[in-house]
Amino acid sequence: MSKILVFGHRNPDSDAIGAAIGLARLEAALGADTEAVALGHPSRETAFALDHFGLDAPRVIERAAPSEVMLVDHNERQQSVADLDEVTILKVIDHHRVANFETTAPLYMRVEPVGCTCSILTRMYAENGVDIPPDTAGIMLSAIISDTLLLNSPTTTDADRIAAEELATIAGVDLADYGNRLLRAGTALGDDAASTIITRDAKSFTMGSSTVRVAQLTTVDSGEVLDRRDEFLTAMRAEQQSAGYDLYLLLITDVIACDSDLMVVGEPVDAVERALGVTVVDGHAFGKGIVSRKKQIVPQLTEILAGQE
């Protein structure tokens, strides 16, 4: 029997990779033969965290069959491995909505409304009486910092705060100092083309009859990104047309100000305006206090688009 593969969503962020490592190691401690893998290469932020705690990046897969699998940080099929229909899903640990998901066999599914999957996993280690190794604690902490913008996002719960403090102690780092260094590492644009940058953290959603792509880019200098607005909009239009998305949104989140600029291509733009309470002019809008794709964009836009059917 091949190893049980544990992985997060496509275009993995720190939670997708951190949670895969965390769950794979927990299951191994409980006697399962597991391997953490990924559906893409780590982002700059995640690479910083892996290097800081001396961890290797999980190997990248395109297909999972014939292995059994466990999913973390996602459940929607369009965000998962290409051959998900061909494998047996044993577990799902997630903190997002449940959509476009069904299985032919019973499974363990744990979905909680917290800021990060790794906050759930921190409790799972305690519930099973398994100690968290320092390097595992470090990458799981990095996921919580990333997903909650160092506990400043509206998605942050007391469970995230408690887990972050516990993991920071185990990992031997100062939460605030390490958190700021991690977030800054993830905001560097480098010399990458806009077409590459918009794929770093992007997810596809079915909203009513519409297919919507929502990418997010964190930054400490939104002006640096907005100076390249035309380049980003061109790249978004090209991907929207090639992939057939109805709408493509890019959330440019300032991790210091905790606000976001929003770039929009496709239709219906008025749905975005009504859902988010913004005005889109020439493909751009400003979202005061909007920092969370999961809590402040996807539910509101889904409600509007589903209601138009």
PDB file of N, CA, C and O in Angstrom, residues 95-97 112-116 147 155 205 216 291-300:
ATOM      1  N   HIS A  95     -10.886  25.269   7.318  1.00  0.00           N
ATOM      2  CA  HIS A  95     -11.529  26.394   7.989  1.00  0.00           C
ATOM      3  C   HIS A  95     -12.274  27.272   6.995  1.00  0.00           C
ATOM      4  O   HIS A  95     -12.569  28.441   7.275  1.00  0.00           O
ATOM      5  N   HIS A  96     -12.609  26.727   5.830  1.00  0.00           N
ATOM      6  CA  HIS A  96     -13.342  27.452   4.801  1.00  0.00           C
ATOM      7  C   HIS A  96     -14.774  26.923   4.676  1.00  0.00           C
ATOM      8  O   HIS A  96     -15.146  25.965   5.339  1.00  0.00           O
ATOM      9  N   ARG A  97     -15.539  27.535   3.793  1.00  0.00           N
ATOM     10  CA  ARG A  97     -16.864  27.036   3.483  1.00  0.00           C
ATOM     11  C   ARG A  97     -16.746  25.644   2.882  1.00  0.00           C
ATOM     12  O   ARG A  97     -15.691  25.261   2.346  1.00  0.00           O
ATOM     13  N   GLU A 112     -13.873  24.140  11.002  1.00  0.00           N
ATOM     14  CA  GLU A 112     -14.176  25.074  12.080  1.00  0.00           C
ATOM     15  C   GLU A 112     -13.989  26.515  11.601  1.00  0.00           C
ATOM     16  O   GLU A 112     -13.089  26.794  10.802  1.00  0.00           O
ATOM     17  N   PRO A 113     -14.823  27.437  12.096  1.00  0.00           N
ATOM     18  CA  PRO A 113     -14.722  28.844  11.680  1.00  0.00           C
ATOM     19  C   PRO A 113     -13.639  29.589  12.447  1.00  0.00           C
ATOM     20  O   PRO A 113     -13.906  30.468  13.273  1.00  0.00           O
ATOM     21  N   VAL A 114     -12.397  29.227  12.171  1.00  0.00           N
ATOM     22  CA  VAL A 114     -11.243  29.888  12.780  1.00  0.00           C
ATOM     23  C   VAL A 114     -10.408  30.530  11.688  1.00  0.00           C
ATOM     24  O   VAL A 114     -10.688  30.366  10.499  1.00  0.00           O
ATOM     25  N   GLY A 115      -9.366  31.230  12.099  1.00  0.00           N
ATOM     26  CA  GLY A 115      -8.572  31.960  11.119  1.00  0.00           C
ATOM     27  C   GLY A 115      -7.610  31.119  10.319  1.00  0.00           C
ATOM     28  O   GLY A 115      -7.150  31.537   9.255  1.00  0.00           O
ATOM     29  N   CYS A 116      -7.294  29.909  10.794  1.00  0.00           N
ATOM     30  CA  CYS A 116      -6.246  29.120  10.158  1.00  0.00           C
ATOM     31  C   CYS A 116      -6.435  27.633  10.471  1.00  0.00           C
ATOM     32  O   CYS A 116      -6.786  27.272  11.604  1.00  0.00           O
ATOM     33  N   ASP A 147      -2.219  33.670   7.718  1.00  0.00           N
ATOM     34  CA  ASP A 147      -3.658  33.699   7.488  1.00  0.00           C
ATOM     35  C   ASP A 147      -4.364  34.795   8.269  1.00  0.00           C
ATOM     36  O   ASP A 147      -5.411  35.288   7.836  1.00  0.00           O
ATOM     37  N   THR A 155     -10.752  37.613  10.657  1.00  0.00           N
ATOM     38  CA  THR A 155     -10.982  36.170  10.767  1.00  0.00           C
ATOM     39  C   THR A 155     -10.377  35.594  12.047  1.00  0.00           C
ATOM     40  O   THR A 155     -10.649  34.444  12.400  1.00  0.00           O
ATOM     41  N   PHE A 205     -13.596  29.854  -7.367  1.00  0.00           N
ATOM     42  CA  PHE A 205     -14.839  29.576  -6.648  1.00  0.00           C
ATOM     43  C   PHE A 205     -15.992  29.518  -7.629  1.00  0.00           C
ATOM     44  O   PHE A 205     -16.050  30.274  -8.598  1.00  0.00           O
ATOM     45  N   GLN A 216      -4.896  37.042  -4.014  1.00  0.00           N
ATOM     46  CA  GLN A 216      -4.548  38.006  -2.968  1.00  0.00           C
ATOM     47  C   GLN A 216      -3.044  38.184  -2.923  1.00  0.00           C
ATOM     48  O   GLN A 216      -2.283  37.221  -2.980  1.00  0.00           O
ATOM     49  N   VAL A 291      -9.587  42.812   4.277  1.00  0.00           N
ATOM     50  CA  VAL A 291      -8.312  42.099   4.229  1.00  0.00           C
ATOM     51  C   VAL A 291      -8.495  40.590   4.061  1.00  0.00           C
ATOM     52  O   VAL A 291      -7.531  39.879   3.790  1.00  0.00           O
ATOM     53  N   SER A 292      -9.719  40.093   4.214  1.00  0.00           N
ATOM     54  CA  SER A 292      -9.947  38.656   4.215  1.00  0.00           C
ATOM     55  C   SER A 292     -10.771  38.206   3.016  1.00  0.00           C
ATOM     56  O   SER A 292     -11.939  38.584   2.874  1.00  0.00           O
ATOM     57  N   ARG A 293     -10.168  37.396   2.171  1.00  0.00           N
ATOM     58  CA  ARG A 293     -10.892  36.784   1.051  1.00  0.00           C
ATOM     59  C   ARG A 293     -12.002  35.883   1.571  1.00  0.00           C
ATOM     60  O   ARG A 293     -13.123  35.891   1.079  1.00  0.00           O
ATOM     61  N   LYS A 294     -11.676  35.090   2.587  1.00  0.00           N
ATOM     62  CA  LYS A 294     -12.602  34.074   3.099  1.00  0.00           C
ATOM     63  C   LYS A 294     -13.831  34.680   3.760  1.00  0.00           C
ATOM     64  O   LYS A 294     -14.955  34.202   3.562  1.00  0.00           O
ATOM     65  N   LYS A 295     -13.638  35.755   4.521  1.00  0.00           N
ATOM     66  CA  LYS A 295     -14.726  36.305   5.333  1.00  0.00           C
ATOM     67  C   LYS A 295     -15.372  37.537   4.731  1.00  0.00           C
ATOM     68  O   LYS A 295     -16.575  37.769   4.927  1.00  0.00           O
ATOM     69  N   GLN A 296     -14.612  38.344   3.979  1.00  0.00           N
ATOM     70  CA  GLN A 296     -15.122  39.632   3.529  1.00  0.00           C
ATOM     71  C   GLN A 296     -15.385  39.730   2.038  1.00  0.00           C
ATOM     72  O   GLN A 296     -15.889  40.748   1.571  1.00  0.00           O
ATOM     73  N   ILE A 297     -15.044  38.682   1.287  1.00  0.00           N
ATOM     74  CA  ILE A 297     -15.273  38.727  -0.157  1.00  0.00           C
ATOM     75  C   ILE A 297     -16.123  37.549  -0.631  1.00  0.00           C
ATOM     76  O   ILE A 297     -17.181  37.730  -1.235  1.00  0.00           O
ATOM     77  N   VAL A 298     -15.676  36.331  -0.367  1.00  0.00           N
ATOM     78  CA  VAL A 298     -16.352  35.153  -0.923  1.00  0.00           C
ATOM     79  C   VAL A 298     -17.803  35.031  -0.468  1.00  0.00           C
ATOM     80  O   VAL A 298     -18.703  34.847  -1.312  1.00  0.00           O
ATOM     81  N   PRO A 299     -18.141  35.133   0.818  1.00  0.00           N
ATOM     82  CA  PRO A 299     -19.556  34.986   1.197  1.00  0.00           C
ATOM     83  C   PRO A 299     -20.453  36.067   0.591  1.00  0.00           C
ATOM     84  O   PRO A 299     -21.552  35.777   0.098  1.00  0.00           O
ATOM     85  N   GLN A 300     -19.986  37.315   0.634  1.00  0.00           N
ATOM     86  CA  GLN A 300     -20.798  38.423   0.142  1.00  0.00           C
ATOM     87  C   GLN A 300     -21.013  38.341  -1.369  1.00  0.00           C
ATOM     88  O   GLN A 300     -22.110  38.569  -1.871  1.00  0.00           O
TER      89      GLN A 300
END
